[in-house]
Short mmCIF file of C-alpha atoms in Angstrom, two decimals:
data_model
loop_
_atom_site.label_atom_id
_atom_site.label_comp_id
_atom_site.label_asym_id
_atom_site.label_seq_id
_atom_site.Cartn_x
_atom_site.Cartn_y
_atom_site.Cartn_z
CA UNK A 1 73.51 96.83 202.24
CA UNK A 2 74.31 96.08 198.91
CA UNK A 3 76.92 98.62 197.27
CA UNK A 4 76.04 99.01 193.48
CA UNK A 5 79.41 101.67 192.03
CA UNK A 6 82.58 102.08 193.75
CA UNK A 7 85.27 104.41 192.24
CA UNK A 8 88.93 105.43 193.50
CA UNK A 9 89.27 109.18 192.59
CA UNK A 10 92.20 109.21 194.56
CA UNK A 11 95.81 107.32 193.82
CA UNK A 12 96.84 103.62 194.33
CA UNK A 13 98.74 105.04 197.45
CA UNK A 14 96.24 107.30 198.67
CA UNK A 15 92.60 105.89 197.87
CA UNK A 16 89.61 108.07 198.10
CA UNK A 17 86.60 105.62 197.10
CA UNK A 18 83.06 107.05 195.87
CA UNK A 19 80.72 104.81 196.76
CA UNK A 20 76.96 104.90 195.14
CA UNK A 21 74.35 103.44 197.26
CA UNK A 22 71.09 102.35 195.46
CA UNK A 23 67.62 103.99 197.12
CA UNK A 24 65.58 101.36 198.14
CA UNK A 25 61.47 101.26 197.48
CA UNK A 26 59.67 104.01 199.48
CA UNK A 27 58.06 102.47 202.61
CA UNK A 28 54.35 102.75 202.88
CA UNK A 29 52.72 105.18 205.99
CA UNK A 30 49.93 104.31 207.61
CA UNK A 31 47.63 106.63 209.85
CA UNK A 32 47.37 105.17 213.45
CA UNK A 33 43.81 104.46 214.24
CA UNK A 34 43.14 105.80 218.14
CA UNK A 35 41.27 107.72 219.96
CA UNK A 36 42.03 109.20 223.09
CA UNK A 37 39.38 111.01 225.36
CA UNK A 38 39.24 112.27 228.65
CA UNK A 39 36.84 113.66 231.62
CA UNK A 40 38.47 116.06 234.30
CA UNK A 41 35.96 117.25 237.25
CA UNK A 42 34.62 114.75 239.48
CA UNK A 43 31.63 112.60 238.45
CA UNK A 44 29.48 110.34 240.97
CA UNK A 45 29.51 107.14 239.59
CA UNK A 46 25.77 104.99 239.10
CA UNK A 47 25.68 101.35 239.80
CA UNK A 48 26.39 99.28 236.44
CA UNK A 49 26.49 102.71 234.25
CA UNK A 50 29.62 103.86 231.79
CA UNK A 51 31.63 106.65 233.29
CA UNK A 52 31.26 109.68 230.95
CA UNK A 53 34.23 111.23 228.87
CA UNK A 54 33.67 114.72 227.71
CA UNK A 55 36.46 115.67 225.52
CA UNK A 56 38.10 113.74 222.86
CA UNK A 57 41.56 114.77 222.84
CA UNK A 58 43.30 113.05 219.63
CA UNK A 59 41.36 111.19 217.25
CA UNK A 60 43.05 109.86 214.04
CA UNK A 61 42.01 106.97 211.22
CA UNK A 62 38.30 105.88 211.21
CA UNK A 63 38.25 102.65 213.30
CA UNK A 64 37.58 104.14 216.38
CA UNK A 65 34.76 106.68 217.69
CA UNK A 66 33.49 108.52 220.43
CA UNK A 67 30.31 111.06 220.67
CA UNK A 68 31.87 113.65 223.10
CA UNK A 69 29.91 113.68 226.48
CA UNK A 70 29.08 110.11 226.24
CA UNK A 71 30.57 106.88 227.79
CA UNK A 72 30.74 104.66 224.85
CA UNK A 73 33.52 104.25 222.54
CA UNK A 74 32.62 102.41 219.36
CA UNK A 75 34.43 100.31 217.14
CA UNK A 76 34.20 100.06 213.29
CA UNK A 77 36.30 98.02 212.00
CA UNK A 78 37.66 94.24 213.46
CA UNK A 79 40.93 93.76 214.61
CA UNK A 80 42.93 93.61 217.59
CA UNK A 81 42.86 96.62 220.29
CA UNK A 82 44.59 98.24 223.08
CA UNK A 83 42.73 100.00 225.59
CA UNK A 84 44.31 102.14 228.18
CA UNK A 85 42.31 103.53 231.11
CA UNK A 86 43.17 105.71 234.12
CA UNK A 87 41.88 108.11 236.52
CA UNK A 88 41.35 108.62 240.30
CA UNK A 89 38.30 107.39 242.43
CA UNK A 90 37.18 108.73 245.92
CA UNK A 91 35.28 107.10 248.58
CA UNK A 92 31.76 109.42 249.44
CA UNK A 93 31.95 111.00 252.87
CA UNK A 94 29.98 109.49 255.39
CA UNK A 95 30.03 105.96 253.85
CA UNK A 96 30.51 102.98 256.33
CA UNK A 97 33.94 101.48 255.90
CA UNK A 98 36.00 99.42 254.88
CA UNK A 99 34.19 99.75 251.40
CA UNK A 100 35.01 98.33 247.67
CA UNK A 101 34.17 99.36 244.22
CA UNK A 102 34.81 97.35 241.46
CA UNK A 103 35.66 98.43 237.80
CA UNK A 104 35.34 96.96 234.52
CA UNK A 105 36.16 97.55 231.10
CA UNK A 106 33.42 96.41 228.76
CA UNK A 107 32.93 95.15 225.05
CA UNK A 108 29.18 95.02 224.37
CA UNK A 109 27.79 94.98 227.89
CA UNK A 110 30.42 91.63 228.90
CA UNK A 111 33.66 92.07 230.61
CA UNK A 112 36.69 92.08 228.99
CA UNK A 113 38.78 89.50 230.62
CA UNK A 114 41.94 90.90 232.42
CA UNK A 115 39.88 94.43 232.42
CA UNK A 116 38.73 94.47 235.96
CA UNK A 117 39.95 96.49 239.07
CA UNK A 118 38.49 96.35 242.89
CA UNK A 119 39.38 99.11 244.73
CA UNK A 120 39.18 98.98 248.72
CA UNK A 121 38.92 101.91 251.04
CA UNK A 122 39.53 102.09 254.68
CA UNK A 123 39.70 105.77 255.40
CA UNK A 124 36.82 108.40 254.88
CA UNK A 125 37.56 110.92 252.15
CA UNK A 126 40.29 108.47 250.84
CA UNK A 127 41.20 108.70 247.05
CA UNK A 128 43.34 106.57 244.76
CA UNK A 129 44.68 106.24 241.51
CA UNK A 130 43.52 103.55 239.35
CA UNK A 131 45.26 102.18 236.01
CA UNK A 132 44.13 99.45 233.39
CA UNK A 133 45.68 98.40 230.19
CA UNK A 134 44.33 95.44 228.39
CA UNK A 135 44.44 93.97 224.72
CA UNK A 136 40.98 92.75 223.44
CA UNK A 137 39.93 91.58 219.75
CA UNK A 138 36.94 92.88 217.84
CA UNK A 139 35.32 89.94 215.64
CA UNK A 140 31.96 91.96 214.81
CA UNK A 141 31.36 95.57 214.44
CA UNK A 142 30.06 97.94 215.39
CA UNK A 143 31.47 96.94 219.05
CA UNK A 144 30.98 99.40 222.11
CA UNK A 145 33.56 99.85 224.59
CA UNK A 146 32.74 101.31 228.23
CA UNK A 147 34.15 101.62 231.59
CA UNK A 148 31.57 100.61 234.09
CA UNK A 149 31.54 100.96 237.97
CA UNK A 150 29.90 98.38 240.34
CA UNK A 151 28.95 100.83 242.99
CA UNK A 152 27.11 104.27 243.04
CA UNK A 153 28.39 107.92 244.70
CA UNK A 154 31.98 107.25 244.44
CA UNK A 155 33.57 110.08 242.59
CA UNK A 156 35.63 109.77 239.44
CA UNK A 157 38.34 112.42 238.32
CA UNK A 158 40.95 112.88 235.87
CA UNK A 159 39.86 110.18 233.65
CA UNK A 160 41.53 109.30 230.34
CA UNK A 161 40.74 106.40 228.21
CA UNK A 162 42.93 105.45 225.03
CA UNK A 163 42.15 102.95 222.46
CA UNK A 164 44.62 101.64 219.76
CA UNK A 165 44.02 99.58 216.85
CA UNK A 166 47.37 97.64 216.69
CA UNK A 167 46.22 95.42 213.61
CA UNK A 168 44.65 92.67 211.66
CA UNK A 169 43.93 89.41 213.71
CA UNK A 170 44.89 86.58 211.76
CA UNK A 171 43.41 82.91 211.32
CA UNK A 172 45.00 79.71 211.91
CA UNK A 173 43.82 76.53 210.31
#
C-alpha cells in the first residue's frame, strides 16, 4: 500500500494522523462461461448412447451450449475446461449378478482421459451414487461432450453435468 498524503490534525503530544490512500485502477470483471444441466427422473441406459439431460439450470457466457432434452453439450471456444458429473445408477431387476457397467465422458466420441467409471453390482435392486470431475482441453470447435454408458437397461437418475471454462490454453515454445 502506498500512502500519498498524511497530515497531523492533532497536536505533537496527541497526534491524530489523517491518511489519504490513493484508489487503484478499477478491475475488470469477466462473465464466467459455464453450463449446468440435469435430469431427475430415472432413464434407462442404451449401450453406447449418450445419457439425456432435460433441464438447463445455469447458463452463463457463450462458450458452452446445450439443447434441453439432448445428450450433447457443445463447446464453441478453444480453451481449458472442467467437467463435473454425478448421478445415481441402478442395476435392472432380474439381471444375473454380479454385473458391471462402465460410464465414460466423451469428447467428439473419444473417451476423455481420466473420465471413466466402472461400477460393479452384487445385489438385485442395488443403486450407487457415481461422480466424476475431470479437466480437458478443447483445441478445435465446435466440440461435443457426452456421458456414455457401456450397457443397456441400467437406470440412471438425479443426473447433473456442469461444464466450466477455466481459461485459454498456453503455448510453449
